[in-house]
Coordinates of C-alpha atoms in Angstrom, one line a residue:
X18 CA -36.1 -35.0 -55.0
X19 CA -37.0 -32.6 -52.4
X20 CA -36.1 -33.8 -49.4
X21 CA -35.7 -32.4 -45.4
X22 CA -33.1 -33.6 -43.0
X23 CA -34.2 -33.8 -39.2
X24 CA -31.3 -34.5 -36.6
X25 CA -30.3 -32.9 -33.4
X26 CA -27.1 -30.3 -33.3
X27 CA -24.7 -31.8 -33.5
X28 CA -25.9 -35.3 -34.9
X29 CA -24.0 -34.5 -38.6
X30 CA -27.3 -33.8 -41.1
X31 CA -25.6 -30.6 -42.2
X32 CA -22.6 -32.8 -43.2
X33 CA -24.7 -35.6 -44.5
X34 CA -27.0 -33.3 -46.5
X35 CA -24.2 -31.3 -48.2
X36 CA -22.9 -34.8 -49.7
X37 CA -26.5 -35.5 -50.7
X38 CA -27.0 -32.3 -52.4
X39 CA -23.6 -32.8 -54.1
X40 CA -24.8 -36.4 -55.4
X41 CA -27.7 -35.5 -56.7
X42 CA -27.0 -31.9 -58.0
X43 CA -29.3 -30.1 -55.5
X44 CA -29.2 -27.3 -53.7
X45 CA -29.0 -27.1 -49.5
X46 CA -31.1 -24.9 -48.3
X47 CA -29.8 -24.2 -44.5
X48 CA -32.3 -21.5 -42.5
X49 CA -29.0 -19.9 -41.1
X50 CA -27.7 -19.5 -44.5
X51 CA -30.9 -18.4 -46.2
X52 CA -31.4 -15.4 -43.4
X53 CA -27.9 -14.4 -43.8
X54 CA -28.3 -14.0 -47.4
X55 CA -31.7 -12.3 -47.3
X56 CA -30.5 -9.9 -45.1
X57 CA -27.1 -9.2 -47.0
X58 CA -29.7 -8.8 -49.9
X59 CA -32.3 -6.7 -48.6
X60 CA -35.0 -8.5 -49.8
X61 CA -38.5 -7.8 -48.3
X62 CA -38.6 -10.5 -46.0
X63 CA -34.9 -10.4 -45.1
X64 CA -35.6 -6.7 -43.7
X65 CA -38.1 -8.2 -41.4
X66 CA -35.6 -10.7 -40.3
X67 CA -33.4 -7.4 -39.2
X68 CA -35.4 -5.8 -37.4
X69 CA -36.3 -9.0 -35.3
X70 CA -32.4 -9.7 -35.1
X71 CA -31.3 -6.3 -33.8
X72 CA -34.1 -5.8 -31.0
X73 CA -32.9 -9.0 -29.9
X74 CA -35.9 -11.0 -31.1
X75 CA -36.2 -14.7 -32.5
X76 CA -37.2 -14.4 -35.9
X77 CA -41.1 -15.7 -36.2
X78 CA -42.2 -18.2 -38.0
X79 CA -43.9 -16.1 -40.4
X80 CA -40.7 -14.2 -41.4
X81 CA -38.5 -17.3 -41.6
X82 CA -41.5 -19.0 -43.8
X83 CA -41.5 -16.5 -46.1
X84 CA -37.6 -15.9 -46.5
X85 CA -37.8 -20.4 -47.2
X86 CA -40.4 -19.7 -50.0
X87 CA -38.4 -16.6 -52.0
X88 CA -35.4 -18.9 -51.9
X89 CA -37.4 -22.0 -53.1
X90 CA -39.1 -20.2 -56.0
X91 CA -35.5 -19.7 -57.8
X92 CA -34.5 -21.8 -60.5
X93 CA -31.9 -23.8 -58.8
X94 CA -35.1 -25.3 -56.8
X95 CA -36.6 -26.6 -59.8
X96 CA -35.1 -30.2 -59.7
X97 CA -35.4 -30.6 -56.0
X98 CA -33.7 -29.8 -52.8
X99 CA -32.6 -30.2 -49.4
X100 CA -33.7 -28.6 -46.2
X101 CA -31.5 -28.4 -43.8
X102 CA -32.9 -26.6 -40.4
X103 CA -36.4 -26.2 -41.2
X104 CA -38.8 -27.2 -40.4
X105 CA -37.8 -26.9 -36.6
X106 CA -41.7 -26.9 -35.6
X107 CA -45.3 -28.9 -36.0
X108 CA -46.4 -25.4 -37.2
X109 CA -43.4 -24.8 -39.5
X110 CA -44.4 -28.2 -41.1
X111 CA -47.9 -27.3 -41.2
X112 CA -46.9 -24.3 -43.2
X113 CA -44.9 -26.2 -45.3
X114 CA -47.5 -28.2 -46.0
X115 CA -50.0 -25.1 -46.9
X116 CA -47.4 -23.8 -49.4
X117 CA -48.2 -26.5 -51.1
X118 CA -44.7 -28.6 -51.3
X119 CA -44.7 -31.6 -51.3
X120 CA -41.5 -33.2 -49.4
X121 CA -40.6 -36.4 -51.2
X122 CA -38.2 -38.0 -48.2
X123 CA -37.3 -36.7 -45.0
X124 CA -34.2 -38.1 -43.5
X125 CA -33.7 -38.4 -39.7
X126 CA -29.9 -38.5 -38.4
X127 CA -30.3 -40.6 -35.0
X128 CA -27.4 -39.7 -32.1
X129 CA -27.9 -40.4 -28.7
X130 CA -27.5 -37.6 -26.2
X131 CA -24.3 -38.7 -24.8
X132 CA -22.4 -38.9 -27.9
X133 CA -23.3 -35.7 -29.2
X134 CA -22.3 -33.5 -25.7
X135 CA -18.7 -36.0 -26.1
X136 CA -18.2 -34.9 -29.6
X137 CA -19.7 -31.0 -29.4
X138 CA -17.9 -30.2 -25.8
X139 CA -15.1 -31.8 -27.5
X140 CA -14.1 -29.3 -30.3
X141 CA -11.6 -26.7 -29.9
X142 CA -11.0 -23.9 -32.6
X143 CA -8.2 -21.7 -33.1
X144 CA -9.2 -18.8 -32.1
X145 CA -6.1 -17.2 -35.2
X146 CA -6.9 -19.2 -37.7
X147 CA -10.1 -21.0 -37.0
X148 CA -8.3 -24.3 -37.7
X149 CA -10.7 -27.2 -35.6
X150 CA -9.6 -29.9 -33.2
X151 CA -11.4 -32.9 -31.1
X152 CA -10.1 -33.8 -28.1
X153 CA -10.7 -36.9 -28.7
X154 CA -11.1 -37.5 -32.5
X155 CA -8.7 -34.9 -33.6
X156 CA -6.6 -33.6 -31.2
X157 CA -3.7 -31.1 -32.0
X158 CA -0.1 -32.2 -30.9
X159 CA -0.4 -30.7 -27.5
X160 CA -4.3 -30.4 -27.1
X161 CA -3.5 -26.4 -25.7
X162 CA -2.0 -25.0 -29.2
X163 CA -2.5 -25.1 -32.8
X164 CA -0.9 -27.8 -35.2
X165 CA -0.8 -24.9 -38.0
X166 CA -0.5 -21.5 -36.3
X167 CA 0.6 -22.3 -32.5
X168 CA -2.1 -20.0 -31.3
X169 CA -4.2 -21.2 -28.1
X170 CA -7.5 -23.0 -28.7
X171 CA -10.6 -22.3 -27.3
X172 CA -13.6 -23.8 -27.1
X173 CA -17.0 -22.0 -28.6
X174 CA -19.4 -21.0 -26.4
X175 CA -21.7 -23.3 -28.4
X176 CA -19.8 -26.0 -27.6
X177 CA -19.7 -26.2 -23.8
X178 CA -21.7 -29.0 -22.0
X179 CA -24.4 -26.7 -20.1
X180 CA -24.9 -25.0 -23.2
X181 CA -25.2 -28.0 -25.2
X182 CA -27.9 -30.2 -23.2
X183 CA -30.0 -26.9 -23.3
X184 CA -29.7 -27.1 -27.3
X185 CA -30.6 -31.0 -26.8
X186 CA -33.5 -30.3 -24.5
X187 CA -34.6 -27.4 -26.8
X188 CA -34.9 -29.8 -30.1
X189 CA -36.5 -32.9 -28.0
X190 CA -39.0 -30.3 -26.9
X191 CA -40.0 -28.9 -30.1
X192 CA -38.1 -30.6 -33.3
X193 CA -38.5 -34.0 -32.4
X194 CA -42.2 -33.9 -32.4
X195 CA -41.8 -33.9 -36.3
X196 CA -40.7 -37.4 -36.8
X197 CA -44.1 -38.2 -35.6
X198 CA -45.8 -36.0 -37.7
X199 CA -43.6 -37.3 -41.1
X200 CA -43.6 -40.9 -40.1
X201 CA -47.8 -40.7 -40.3
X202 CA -47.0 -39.0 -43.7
X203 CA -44.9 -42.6 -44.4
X204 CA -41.9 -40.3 -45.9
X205 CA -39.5 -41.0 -42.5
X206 CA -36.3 -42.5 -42.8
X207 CA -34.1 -42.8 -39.2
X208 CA -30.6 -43.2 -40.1
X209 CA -28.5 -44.0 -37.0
X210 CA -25.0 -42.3 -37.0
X211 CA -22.3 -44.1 -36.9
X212 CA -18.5 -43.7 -35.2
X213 CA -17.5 -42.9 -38.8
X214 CA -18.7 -40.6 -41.4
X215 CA -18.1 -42.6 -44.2
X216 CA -20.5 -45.1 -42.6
X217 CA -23.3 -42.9 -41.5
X218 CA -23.1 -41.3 -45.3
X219 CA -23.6 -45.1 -46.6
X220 CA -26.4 -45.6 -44.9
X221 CA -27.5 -42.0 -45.8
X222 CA -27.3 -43.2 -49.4
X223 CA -29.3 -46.2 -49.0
X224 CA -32.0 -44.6 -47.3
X225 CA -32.5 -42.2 -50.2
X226 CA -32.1 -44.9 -52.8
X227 CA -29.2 -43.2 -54.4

């Protein structure tokens, strides 16, 4: 199956994805990941990544569509796959599209607004051994210092409200669009998270068909 998981940050897909991938013996292909590795390797494409990263730059589409299809011609990719933060655009679909893959299912990870600036603003990391908290669904003994280390915690810049709700705004703006464009396709499939993971991952499942 090759199939793409939509979802705001935050609303679990990555999670969600990985135990997908893991069920049906697919690879995850996460954009963050894929750049990394291209870069570490030197490849072409991941070269043009660089010089975008350095100066500053978001990469362009073009770059980041053509670091997706090196990775998706290797032979893990043969039985199917899972994208996981791409397509982010219309035009990154479109492109897809004119690659000339044909996405079998694509899986959208429904969390309101409010619950995903309670449970991102809520993490805390350790900031000596990277150990993660909640405040509210995980919290260490003392909610100032680490359960394993006793170091302090701190909270990722990521993580804080303001810079949250600007990540929020950021996909409504220009990665929501996409369930539109899927649903006309008839491959959508809104799965709305749930309290626990176990339960989202259920109806993860059943949405697939696995």
């Amino acid at each position: 199956m090759k199939i793409i998981f939509l979802g705001a940050p935050g609303a679990g897909k990555g999670t969600q994805a990985e135990k997908v991938a893991a069920h049906l013996n697919i690879p995850t292909i996460s954009t963050g990941a894929i750049i990394r590795a291209a870069l570490k390797e030197g490849t072409e494409m991941g070269l043009a990544a660089k010089a975008y990263i350095e100066a500053g730059k978001l990469v362009p589409d073009e770059v980041v569509i053509g670091i997706i299809k090196e990775r998706l011609a290797n032979d893990d990719c043969k039985n199917g796959f899972i994208l996981d933060g791409f397509p982010r655009t219309i035009a990154q679909a479109e492109a897809l599209d004119a690659m000339g893959i044909e996405i079998d299912l694509v899986v959208n990870i429904s969390v309101d607004d409010a619950t995903i600036v309670e449970r991102m603003s809520g993490r805390r990391v350790c900031a000596a051994c990277g150990a993660t908290f909640h405040t509210k669904f995980n919290p260490s003994a003392d909610g100032d210092k680490c359960d394993k280390c006793g170091a302090e915690l701190t909270i990722r810049k990521d993580d804080k409200p303001e810079v949250v709700a600007d990540r929020l705004r950021v996909y409504h703006e220009e990665t929501e669009p996409l369930e539109r464009y899927y649903d006309a396709k008839g491959i959508l499939k809104t799965v709305v998270g749930q309290e626990k993971l176990e339960d989202t991952t259920a109806l993860t499942f059943k949405a697939i068909g696995v």
